[in-house]
Amino acid sequence: MSDYRRSNVARALLADAVAQVLDNKVFRILAVLSALIVALTFAIGFREDSIWLLGGLREYFYEDLFSFFGATMPVGGTTQQEAVISFLQKLFVDYLAGYVGILFCIGATAFFVPAMLEKGFADTLFSKPVSRWSLLLSRYLAALLFIAFLSAFLVGGMHLGLSISSGYSDPSFLWSAITLVYLFALISSFSVLFGTFTRSTVAALLLTFAAYGVTTGVHNAWIPIQMGRELGAFDELEKSREEGRSNEVADTFIDGLIATAETLHYILPKTVDAKYITADLRDQVISDPEEARARSERRSRRGAGGDDDSAEAADSKAGGRASQGRRSADLDPWTWYETKVGWDASLPFNFGFSIASSLVFVGAALGLAWLRLRRISF
Amino acid sequence: MNNESPLRVENLSMRYRRGLLRHGHQALDSVSLEVGRGQVFGLLGPNGAGKTTLIKVLLGLAVGWSGRAELFGEPANHRAARNRVGYLPESHRLPPYLTGRKTLELFGMMCGRDRRWLRERIPVWLEKVDMTRDADRKIREYSKGMQQRVGLAAALVHEPDLVFLDEPTDGVDPVGRAAIREVIAELRQRGTTVFLNSHLLLEVERMCDQIVILDKGRILKQGSLEQLTNDTGTVRVVLASEPPPDLRVRLAERELSVDGLGLEFLGEQPEVDLVVDQLRAAGCSIRSIEREKNDLEDVFIDLVQGSGVKQ
């Protein structure tokens, strides 16, 4: 007779999580899509001045391509190669994987907990000598494995492809994979929480999307409030209150909104910070201090995470005058926010605080789910 | 191994509460029973009697019960106790993404067993439930009967000391049923305690040493098959040849009549002895004598209908 060993249980839960992920159709579709993107980075090489197809079989110069589309070559601190590659990295990892991919992954993993709690399956599973907490945690980890496999494959594969085909190696890009997992870990905690309470995949999915929307909205509302405070935007309001010129109902409403946004900001996971943390970590990986500084400045000029508005767009908002570009960026809450956040920043803007408070939320969500699970009779 | 009872329940009550007003129904009402080591214990009852609830309480699947429930001397729902238990739930579902073989490995490992140890035993269990040929197909491709057979093997692969089988032959063809009965008989031989919950009275009658009849959460009767299926008081005598006419007359005086070669009467042992003496004295050869007994179905229906009338 073999004895009971806790390590065997842990191994079983892990093996089950992996099997569940690999069997998932959405996972397979996303894996195929990632493979296509990775294959592209191997097939197409972005060299210093030109694009190579299949190891140089065909060559297209950037200048010709830009002029073909009636565009001008970007100028500034970046080379054409770096500009094109960072564009591709942003397109595929930040946008496709970071937004669309994450939503797909939520959709694909939202059923993990409700399926575990279904009659028939729950009886079998929960009668085993495994705590309910371990089973719940195993489902959460299964969801994390799901995204970890995909993001490691996509980011690692792209990095390898770009290194081989384009001769361009940017190890800082690898941080993107970790950030994708981090972002998903935050959102997936909602999915586990709602899945346990509703025991319905559809309800858990809809509520998770709603919660993700609320979290993003709250954070995006909190940033302008903080900026307004610092730049004295509320001074006029305060003054009108002191002079008795304000409407009491409107004041109460505005105060309520601000207080709600601020409270929720501190409670909810700070999903929006993920991209700022990635950008910062990527800068830290650059071994050349000059290059790191240049990147940071470029990022700062481009706007939030370097992806929302280009410096040119900022200029055009300010009336197309380059001299006013910086001022325009200063008035952009997300650019302002980017200058405020960091590892040494004050508490509300501190990356460490952002990560810690978000992880506290994840712990609280999983804890609540566990408390609910303990009370369920199957 | 300790000599503790595999299963002991005292005054166990459970009320399911649902909705805002917490209305509910009494699933178990002061149930007390004890199962001895190596017994095959049958739990009978109509739908909604509380049979499955009793198992769920013992396995920690139900919460909000009161009373005492122990497995191997440990409080029910204690993980250490569940380590020695196997369970095949009614209408169970297995992971559709695994093969039959992998399912056995997963469930065995979830009970803390080593992979290597399991890999030696899994083929044996697959053979016992006649699933060797389909062991490497995914569960989602299995028929209900195949899932039931793999489910049974999964409940037993870690070689538990106590097994709960909730409708184990549900959806299984006659050949599969025979195989399952054989497995249960083998478990009994090995000293494994089996707690069998079934609607099929014939199965319970064939396999169980002890039987409990449960209805509306209360135990109506419990005992061995012998104790439950008591005498009706009727004695049947079958003769080898026609009795002589004068014997018929003497029997008629005692209000007994012979129908062909059969004679049936109500009586205790002295009455039986008297009739046998008369038959033998008249030179009648007796082929057989037997006391009529209630079968389990009669007992079950009488008890459940009686319980309904009382309620």
XYZ file of C-alpha atoms in Angstrom:
689
model
C 0.000 0.000 0.000
C 1.388 3.363 -1.031
C 1.280 6.024 1.671
C -0.410 9.378 1.409
C 1.980 12.056 0.204
C 1.057 15.682 -0.104
C 3.551 16.142 -2.965
C 1.611 13.574 -5.020
C -1.568 15.590 -4.535
C 0.206 18.783 -5.623
C 1.605 16.980 -8.674
C -1.849 15.658 -9.538
C -3.413 19.116 -9.309
C -0.676 20.569 -11.488
C -0.979 17.781 -14.062
C -4.744 18.271 -14.122
C -4.325 22.018 -14.614
C -1.923 21.480 -17.530
C -4.180 18.846 -19.134
C -7.187 21.134 -18.798
C -5.310 24.015 -20.433
C -3.872 21.968 -23.289
C -7.299 20.517 -24.077
C -8.876 23.963 -24.307
C -9.889 24.919 -27.869
C -9.364 28.654 -27.347
C -5.884 27.903 -26.026
C -5.110 25.957 -29.182
C -6.417 28.732 -31.409
C -4.382 31.337 -29.535
C -1.329 29.065 -29.663
C -1.701 28.748 -33.442
C -2.087 32.532 -33.797
C 0.985 33.070 -31.614
C 2.890 30.529 -33.709
C 1.964 32.469 -36.859
C 3.220 35.714 -35.357
C 6.417 34.033 -34.191
C 6.858 32.453 -37.638
C 6.546 35.910 -39.184
C 9.385 37.212 -37.048
C 11.528 34.348 -38.321
C 10.472 34.799 -41.964
C 10.768 38.571 -42.091
C 13.985 40.251 -41.024
C 13.964 43.940 -40.168
C 17.530 45.046 -40.907
C 19.158 48.463 -40.541
C 17.894 49.913 -43.826
C 15.676 47.271 -45.327
C 13.346 44.347 -44.792
C 14.619 40.883 -45.664
C 12.261 38.129 -46.632
C 13.286 34.536 -45.875
C 16.876 35.282 -44.972
C 17.488 37.842 -47.700
C 15.720 36.150 -50.609
C 13.942 39.447 -51.251
C 14.896 42.882 -49.913
C 12.719 46.009 -49.535
C 14.204 49.330 -48.426
C 12.330 51.271 -45.733
C 12.621 54.462 -47.710
C 10.899 52.888 -50.731
C 8.175 51.400 -48.549
C 7.463 54.663 -46.754
C 7.359 56.605 -49.994
C 5.122 53.941 -51.566
C 2.544 54.610 -48.841
C 3.090 58.359 -49.156
C 4.610 58.602 -45.681
C 7.822 60.183 -44.531
C 10.518 58.292 -42.716
C 10.339 58.810 -38.944
C 13.169 60.910 -37.683
C 14.571 61.292 -34.197
C 16.601 59.163 -31.819
C 15.406 55.864 -33.225
C 16.712 53.947 -36.187
C 14.237 52.665 -38.752
C 14.945 49.151 -37.561
C 14.180 49.967 -33.948
C 11.083 51.960 -34.904
C 9.627 49.123 -36.946
C 10.484 46.462 -34.399
C 9.098 48.392 -31.442
C 5.969 49.028 -33.468
C 5.600 45.278 -34.086
C 6.300 44.447 -30.453
C 3.689 46.933 -29.346
C 1.168 45.798 -31.941
C 1.422 42.099 -31.192
C 2.223 42.059 -27.493
C 0.819 45.254 -25.982
C -2.284 45.539 -28.134
C -3.137 42.117 -29.528
C -1.994 40.032 -26.565
C -2.409 42.711 -23.887
C -5.983 43.618 -24.775
C -7.591 41.177 -27.203
C -5.568 38.164 -26.060
C -6.286 38.802 -22.392
C -10.006 39.066 -23.097
C -9.878 35.787 -25.028
C -7.991 34.161 -22.172
C -10.592 35.339 -19.661
C -13.266 33.884 -21.909
C -11.383 30.618 -22.195
C -10.661 30.182 -18.495
C -13.834 31.589 -16.900
C -15.398 28.132 -16.871
C -12.628 26.527 -14.814
C -14.252 27.206 -11.432
C -17.958 26.823 -12.390
C -17.140 23.529 -14.156
C -15.387 22.280 -11.032
C -18.524 23.079 -8.998
C -20.950 21.342 -11.340
C -22.993 18.528 -9.880
C -21.398 15.194 -10.589
C -17.918 16.566 -11.083
C -17.827 18.357 -7.727
C -18.890 15.182 -5.882
C -16.010 13.256 -7.359
C -13.442 15.970 -6.841
C -14.351 17.283 -3.403
C -14.618 13.799 -1.904
C -10.870 13.378 -2.412
C -8.552 14.103 0.511
C -7.751 17.530 -0.884
C -8.823 20.769 0.801
C -11.330 22.995 -0.938
C -8.783 25.789 -0.820
C -6.235 23.699 -2.742
C -8.793 22.845 -5.400
C -9.796 26.487 -5.775
C -6.193 27.594 -5.963
C -5.408 24.890 -8.527
C -8.098 26.306 -10.825
C -6.695 29.808 -10.434
C -3.191 28.545 -11.170
C -4.516 26.632 -14.185
C -5.757 29.943 -15.573
C -2.348 31.512 -14.919
C -0.615 28.598 -16.619
C -2.871 29.187 -19.601
C -1.610 32.724 -20.099
C 1.940 31.891 -19.003
C 2.339 29.261 -21.734
C 0.937 31.566 -24.387
C 2.807 34.714 -23.405
C 6.103 32.878 -22.920
C 5.704 31.316 -26.340
C 4.686 34.553 -28.047
C 7.198 36.877 -26.420
C 10.047 34.353 -26.270
C 9.401 33.214 -29.825
C 9.229 36.778 -31.163
C 12.411 37.676 -29.327
C 14.205 34.676 -30.786
C 12.823 35.348 -34.274
C 13.826 39.006 -34.186
C 17.301 38.113 -32.883
C 17.899 35.560 -35.643
C 16.204 37.199 -38.620
C 16.656 40.852 -37.832
C 19.841 40.651 -35.785
C 18.043 42.793 -33.216
C 18.149 41.643 -29.628
C 16.239 43.512 -26.966
C 16.144 41.350 -23.786
C 13.996 43.972 -22.068
C 11.157 42.874 -24.352
C 10.957 39.619 -22.349
C 9.477 41.572 -19.420
C 6.295 41.862 -21.461
C 5.563 38.161 -20.891
C 5.745 38.574 -17.128
C 3.563 41.654 -17.230
C 0.933 39.845 -19.285
C 0.790 37.121 -16.637
C 0.652 39.752 -13.882
C -2.206 41.607 -15.570
C -4.094 38.377 -16.155
C -3.503 37.279 -12.550
C -5.276 40.442 -11.390
C -8.257 40.047 -13.722
C -8.546 36.299 -13.258
C -9.127 36.754 -9.520
C -12.470 38.390 -10.434
C -13.279 35.375 -12.554
C -12.601 32.960 -9.675
C -14.600 35.106 -7.253
C -17.646 35.439 -9.506
C -17.372 31.831 -10.672
C -17.580 30.586 -7.082
C -20.501 32.792 -6.122
C -22.601 32.325 -9.260
C -21.445 28.804 -10.250
C -22.249 29.890 -13.810
C -19.683 30.392 -16.568
C -21.737 32.993 -18.435
C -22.424 35.031 -15.299
C -18.777 34.809 -14.210
C -17.615 35.892 -17.649
C -19.940 38.883 -17.917
C -19.219 40.018 -14.373
C -15.463 39.695 -14.936
C -15.617 41.813 -18.081
C -17.726 44.357 -16.200
C -15.284 44.382 -13.284
C -12.341 44.813 -15.658
C -14.148 47.746 -17.248
C -14.917 49.304 -13.858
C -11.327 48.827 -12.671
C -9.906 50.458 -15.779
C -12.496 53.230 -15.619
C -11.838 53.954 -11.949
C -8.096 54.145 -12.493
C -8.493 56.322 -15.561
C -10.743 58.633 -13.556
C -8.380 58.727 -10.587
C -5.395 59.924 -12.666
C -7.010 63.188 -13.883
C -8.324 63.834 -10.351
C -4.792 63.597 -8.945
C -3.432 65.727 -11.756
C -6.161 68.288 -11.205
C -5.337 68.433 -7.523
C -1.645 68.979 -8.192
C -2.178 71.588 -10.892
C -4.748 73.473 -8.801
C -7.734 72.691 -11.005
C -9.962 72.425 -7.939
C -8.849 75.772 -6.499
C -11.524 77.641 -8.423
C -14.149 75.221 -7.156
C -12.999 75.663 -3.576
C -13.023 79.402 -3.998
C -16.560 79.433 -5.356
C -17.630 77.291 -2.417
C -16.050 79.635 0.051
C -17.818 82.541 -1.594
C -21.115 80.685 -1.539
C -21.447 80.733 -5.325
C -21.641 77.004 -5.765
C -24.608 74.673 -6.055
C -24.816 72.446 -2.980
C -26.383 69.479 -4.795
C -23.778 69.594 -7.560
C -20.991 69.902 -4.990
C -22.203 66.900 -3.061
C -22.444 64.933 -6.288
C -18.935 65.885 -7.412
C -17.454 65.194 -3.974
C -19.213 61.836 -3.912
C -17.874 60.908 -7.326
C -14.324 61.877 -6.404
C -14.477 60.059 -3.085
C -15.870 56.945 -4.781
C -13.201 56.982 -7.491
C -10.453 57.461 -4.907
C -11.739 54.737 -2.589
C -12.266 52.247 -5.389
C -8.843 53.068 -6.823
C -7.158 51.978 -3.615
C -9.331 48.865 -3.244
C -9.351 47.535 -6.806
C -6.333 46.026 -8.569
C -4.424 48.608 -10.561
C -4.554 46.949 -13.969
C -3.684 50.154 -15.812
C -0.317 50.327 -14.038
C 0.844 47.107 -15.706
C 1.977 48.869 -18.872
C 3.819 51.579 -16.948
C 5.563 48.948 -14.849
C 6.580 47.035 -17.994
C 7.934 50.180 -19.637
C 9.924 51.000 -16.535
C 11.305 47.494 -16.174
C 12.238 47.455 -19.839
C 14.208 50.649 -19.371
C 16.014 49.147 -16.412
C 17.164 46.145 -18.424
C 18.996 48.326 -20.947
C 22.621 48.064 -19.962
C 23.665 51.270 -21.710
C 22.647 54.178 -19.399
C 22.579 56.604 -22.347
C 20.216 54.388 -24.292
C 18.039 53.852 -21.222
C 17.775 57.583 -20.654
C 17.007 58.207 -24.307
C 14.262 55.582 -24.250
C 12.745 56.943 -21.105
C 12.678 60.432 -22.587
C 11.147 59.177 -25.813
C 8.513 57.303 -23.837
C 7.782 60.373 -21.826
C 7.423 62.443 -24.987
C 5.195 59.940 -26.724
C 2.579 59.893 -23.986
C 0.999 57.204 -21.876
C 3.091 54.065 -22.190
C 4.344 55.462 -25.430
C 1.302 54.133 -27.203
C -1.606 56.493 -26.937
C -0.362 59.651 -28.551
C 2.765 60.250 -30.472
C 4.693 63.424 -29.908
C 3.334 64.569 -33.239
C -0.210 63.975 -32.171
C 0.454 65.925 -29.020
C 1.792 68.729 -31.164
C -1.224 68.760 -33.409
C -3.527 68.953 -30.350
C -1.626 72.021 -29.263
C -2.046 73.642 -32.635
C 0.779 71.960 -34.513
C 3.518 73.982 -32.920
C 6.429 71.843 -31.907
C 7.383 74.252 -29.176
C 4.084 73.662 -27.519
C 4.373 69.901 -27.742
C 5.848 69.503 -24.301
C 3.238 71.742 -22.718
C 0.509 69.742 -24.419
C 1.990 66.505 -23.073
C 2.096 68.053 -19.610
C -1.639 68.621 -19.798
C -2.246 65.044 -20.799
C -3.124 63.162 -17.579
C -1.476 59.938 -18.711
C 1.760 61.660 -19.671
C 1.633 63.489 -16.370
C 0.986 60.165 -14.631
C 3.973 58.583 -16.355
C 6.236 61.254 -14.969
C 4.846 60.678 -11.469
C 5.032 56.887 -11.183
C 8.118 54.916 -10.281
C 9.723 52.655 -7.744
C 10.810 55.643 -5.617
C 7.660 57.714 -6.097
C 5.313 58.722 -3.278
C 2.913 56.025 -2.093
C -0.090 56.603 -4.430
C 2.268 56.585 -7.438
C 4.662 53.952 -6.201
C 4.985 50.785 -8.309
C 5.672 48.691 -5.226
C 2.474 49.949 -3.616
C 0.554 49.384 -6.841
C 1.712 45.767 -7.069
C 1.295 45.067 -3.341
C -2.206 46.558 -3.123
C -3.260 44.725 -6.290
C -1.966 41.441 -4.892
C -3.818 42.124 -1.630
C -6.966 42.439 -3.707
C -6.210 39.130 -5.442
C -5.703 37.493 -2.036
C -8.953 39.004 -0.746
C -10.880 37.861 -3.831
C -9.541 34.321 -3.529
C -10.191 34.369 0.224
C -13.808 35.439 -0.311
C -14.229 32.741 -2.939
C -12.862 30.190 -0.486
C -15.215 31.341 2.283
C -18.115 30.877 -0.109
C -16.814 27.507 -1.263
C -16.615 26.266 2.328
C -20.356 26.856 2.723
C -21.428 25.025 -0.422
C -23.242 21.699 -0.080
C -22.806 19.644 -3.219
C -4.445 -0.704 11.334
C -6.790 0.201 14.186
C -9.897 -1.751 15.067
C -12.056 1.337 14.796
C -15.372 1.105 12.998
C -15.096 2.273 9.391
C -18.306 4.222 9.703
C -20.312 5.401 12.668
C -23.192 7.851 12.720
C -25.167 9.023 15.745
C -28.240 11.254 15.719
C -27.249 12.712 12.391
C -29.624 15.370 11.122
C -29.369 17.594 8.097
C -31.716 20.211 6.796
C -31.214 21.793 3.388
C -32.067 25.459 3.457
C -32.623 27.442 0.319
C -33.734 30.926 -0.648
C -33.910 34.149 1.278
C -36.355 32.796 3.840
C -34.114 29.759 4.342
C -37.005 27.347 3.837
C -35.860 23.817 3.429
C -36.513 20.178 3.922
C -35.267 17.660 6.412
C -32.920 15.387 4.460
C -31.753 13.384 7.491
C -33.530 13.060 10.819
C -31.619 11.573 13.788
C -29.990 8.790 11.813
C -27.786 6.385 13.783
C -25.931 3.433 12.321
C -22.622 1.649 12.445
C -20.902 -0.360 9.748
C -18.502 -3.149 10.667
C -15.202 -3.793 8.969
C -15.405 -5.891 5.800
C -19.192 -5.659 5.564
C -21.130 -4.962 2.428
C -23.714 -2.532 3.705
C -26.785 -1.753 1.637
C -28.687 1.493 1.909
C -32.189 1.345 0.478
C -34.821 3.982 0.150
C -37.125 5.699 -2.324
C -36.056 8.839 -4.186
C -35.389 11.712 -1.801
C -35.041 9.384 1.197
C -31.701 10.947 2.194
C -29.386 8.146 1.038
C -27.064 10.359 -1.009
C -27.177 13.105 1.629
C -25.935 10.613 4.226
C -22.950 9.746 2.012
C -22.275 13.421 1.284
C -22.212 14.291 4.968
C -19.733 11.493 5.604
C -17.492 12.682 2.775
C -17.556 16.354 3.699
C -19.594 17.269 0.628
C -22.515 18.623 2.631
C -22.371 21.305 5.281
C -24.811 22.378 7.995
C -25.514 18.999 9.611
C -25.725 18.177 13.299
C -24.980 15.059 15.319
C -21.987 12.781 15.093
C -20.476 11.287 11.963
C -17.155 9.444 11.946
C -15.033 7.559 9.459
C -12.366 5.334 10.998
C -12.765 7.180 14.276
C -12.053 10.571 12.664
C -14.743 13.217 12.312
C -16.453 13.005 8.924
C -15.066 15.453 6.384
C -11.633 15.091 7.969
C -9.089 14.826 5.178
C -7.163 11.972 6.845
C -10.310 9.855 6.876
C -11.094 10.609 3.239
C -7.671 9.294 2.331
C -8.951 5.776 3.138
C -12.221 6.189 1.302
C -13.287 5.625 -2.297
C -16.462 7.110 -3.731
C -18.431 6.541 -6.882
C -21.165 9.193 -6.921
C -24.489 8.804 -8.652
C -24.489 10.563 -12.069
C -20.837 11.374 -11.661
C -18.772 13.232 -14.252
C -15.143 12.541 -14.962
C -12.716 15.059 -16.531
C -13.679 14.916 -20.228
C -10.203 16.060 -21.269
C -8.443 13.004 -19.821
C -8.230 9.422 -21.014
C -9.575 6.643 -18.830
C -6.043 5.656 -17.820
C -5.032 9.239 -16.981
C -8.221 9.664 -14.963
C -7.288 6.723 -12.760
C -3.788 8.143 -12.353
C -5.096 11.609 -11.500
C -7.608 10.380 -8.939
C -5.098 7.994 -7.400
C -2.558 10.791 -7.050
C -5.204 13.091 -5.598
C -5.500 10.487 -2.869
C -1.784 10.928 -2.261
C -0.567 7.740 -3.981
C 2.703 7.545 -5.925
C 2.568 7.596 -9.698
C 4.821 4.538 -9.994
C 2.694 2.553 -7.529
C -0.421 3.523 -9.436
C 1.009 2.631 -12.822
C 1.450 -0.948 -11.631
C -2.158 -1.200 -10.463
C -4.062 0.780 -13.069
C -3.910 -1.992 -15.737
C -5.274 -4.466 -13.188
C -8.234 -2.250 -12.344
C -8.903 -1.487 -15.991
C -8.975 -5.206 -16.668
C -11.362 -5.796 -13.774
C -13.896 -3.326 -15.133
C -13.297 -4.535 -18.694
C -11.934 -1.200 -19.944
C -8.416 -2.167 -21.013
C -9.206 -1.799 -24.714
C -10.647 1.722 -24.346
C -8.302 2.952 -21.625
C -6.480 5.422 -23.866
C -9.551 7.095 -25.308
C -10.760 10.406 -23.911
C -13.582 10.263 -21.365
C -15.730 12.473 -23.587
C -15.813 9.630 -26.125
C -17.143 7.109 -23.588
C -20.722 5.875 -23.317
C -22.493 6.216 -19.956
C -21.783 2.601 -19.079
C -18.082 2.995 -19.895
C -17.885 6.121 -17.747
C -19.551 4.214 -14.937
C -16.994 1.420 -15.172
C -14.019 3.791 -15.272
C -15.622 5.737 -12.417
C -15.743 2.554 -10.362
C -12.085 1.812 -11.091
C -11.200 5.428 -10.216
C -12.983 5.040 -6.872
C -10.973 1.925 -6.092
C -7.554 2.485 -7.657
C -5.991 3.857 -4.464
C -7.166 0.700 -2.664
C -9.349 2.315 0.012
C -10.566 0.572 3.165
C -14.100 1.897 2.755
C -15.948 2.364 -0.522
C -19.178 4.277 -1.107
C -20.944 3.162 -4.258
C -23.972 5.226 -5.191
C -25.981 3.357 -7.827
C -22.868 1.637 -9.225
C -24.706 -0.308 -11.928
C -26.680 2.658 -13.214
C -26.528 2.683 -17.031
C -24.373 -0.441 -17.194
C -25.322 -3.386 -19.418
C -25.964 -6.837 -17.868
C -22.405 -8.032 -18.593
C -20.988 -4.891 -16.992
C -23.282 -5.372 -13.994
C -21.985 -8.865 -13.500
C -18.419 -7.505 -13.653
C -19.257 -4.861 -11.049
C -20.851 -7.482 -8.779
C -17.692 -9.519 -9.129
C -15.583 -6.516 -8.123
C -17.750 -5.961 -5.042
C -17.467 -9.631 -4.095
C -13.696 -9.346 -4.441
C -13.650 -6.265 -2.243
C -15.583 -8.132 0.414
C -13.064 -10.974 0.250
C -10.221 -8.506 0.714
C -11.879 -7.088 3.810
C -12.834 -3.759 2.256
C -16.013 -2.266 3.658
C -18.548 -1.445 0.970
C -21.407 0.981 1.461
C -23.821 0.335 -1.381
C -26.617 2.662 -2.276
C -28.932 1.199 -4.881
C -32.489 1.183 -6.143
C -31.998 -2.315 -7.442
C -33.248 -4.515 -4.619
C -32.073 -7.702 -6.257
C -28.520 -6.393 -6.261
C -28.709 -5.424 -2.627
C -30.244 -8.789 -1.801
C -27.436 -10.589 -3.612
C -24.519 -8.604 -2.269
C -25.238 -7.073 1.129
C -24.616 -8.463 4.607
C -26.425 -5.644 6.354
C -29.244 -3.498 5.020
C -30.758 -0.212 6.134
C -34.059 1.066 4.782
C -34.317 4.821 4.891
C -37.267 7.054 4.068
C -37.816 10.777 4.560
C -34.489 10.988 6.338
C -35.320 8.366 8.979
C -34.203 4.788 9.348
C -37.246 2.541 9.042
C -35.505 -0.763 9.577
C -32.025 -2.227 9.638
C -30.548 -5.683 9.974
C -29.266 -8.622 7.993
C -31.175 -9.913 4.991
C -32.355 -12.818 7.168
C -33.676 -10.463 9.811
C -35.436 -8.213 7.331
C -37.038 -10.868 5.186
C -38.857 -12.627 8.046
C -41.262 -15.555 7.809
C -44.809 -14.962 6.627
C -45.925 -17.974 8.767
C -46.892 -19.990 5.693
C -45.389 -23.449 5.208
C -45.313 -25.152 1.801
C -45.078 -28.909 1.531
C -44.573 -30.636 -1.814
C -45.378 -34.338 -1.942
C -43.751 -36.901 -4.188
C -47.056 -38.697 -4.880
C -50.809 -38.202 -4.524
C -51.962 -38.622 -0.900
C -54.514 -41.419 -0.172
C -58.194 -40.273 0.100
C -58.468 -41.019 3.851
C -55.528 -38.706 4.511
C -57.267 -35.965 2.536
C -60.287 -36.388 4.812
C -58.175 -36.220 7.965
C -56.403 -33.131 6.691
C -59.723 -31.535 5.741
C -60.870 -32.030 9.357
C -57.986 -29.743 10.316
C -58.971 -27.299 7.543
C -55.988 -28.287 5.366
C -56.461 -29.127 1.716
C -54.091 -30.715 -0.766
C -53.926 -29.052 -4.168
C -52.386 -31.584 -6.543
C -49.115 -32.456 -4.880
C -48.888 -29.253 -2.860
C -50.046 -28.501 0.638
C -49.957 -25.002 2.138
C -50.812 -23.981 5.688
C -50.112 -21.362 8.366
C -48.386 -22.706 11.429
C -45.513 -22.748 13.846
C -43.055 -25.646 14.306
C -45.385 -27.983 16.378
C -48.033 -27.683 13.660
C -45.456 -28.493 10.997
C -44.263 -31.543 12.943
C -47.850 -32.786 13.305
C -48.597 -32.503 9.576
C -45.337 -34.219 8.659
C -46.148 -37.074 11.084
C -49.600 -37.536 9.533
C -48.208 -37.540 5.978
C -45.483 -40.027 6.819
C -47.890 -42.267 8.770
C -50.106 -42.412 5.661
C -47.075 -43.499 3.598
C -46.699 -40.198 1.745
C -43.270 -39.340 0.459
C -42.316 -35.669 0.982
C -40.288 -33.926 -1.700
C -39.744 -30.602 0.072
C -40.831 -28.424 2.964
C -40.157 -24.711 3.125
C -41.277 -21.707 5.087
C -42.421 -18.802 2.939
C -40.437 -15.622 3.461
C -41.044 -12.037 2.452
C -38.657 -10.950 -0.253
C -36.823 -7.665 0.160
C -39.123 -5.893 -2.268
C -42.205 -6.792 -0.200
C -40.511 -5.610 2.980
C -39.343 -2.423 1.322
C -42.736 -1.534 -0.160
C -44.584 -2.377 3.073
C -42.229 -0.239 5.126
C -42.159 2.731 2.790
C -45.922 2.716 2.235
C -46.465 2.265 5.956
C -44.141 5.183 6.642
C -46.115 7.257 4.131
C -49.410 6.379 5.843
C -47.949 7.293 9.248
C -46.731 10.606 7.907
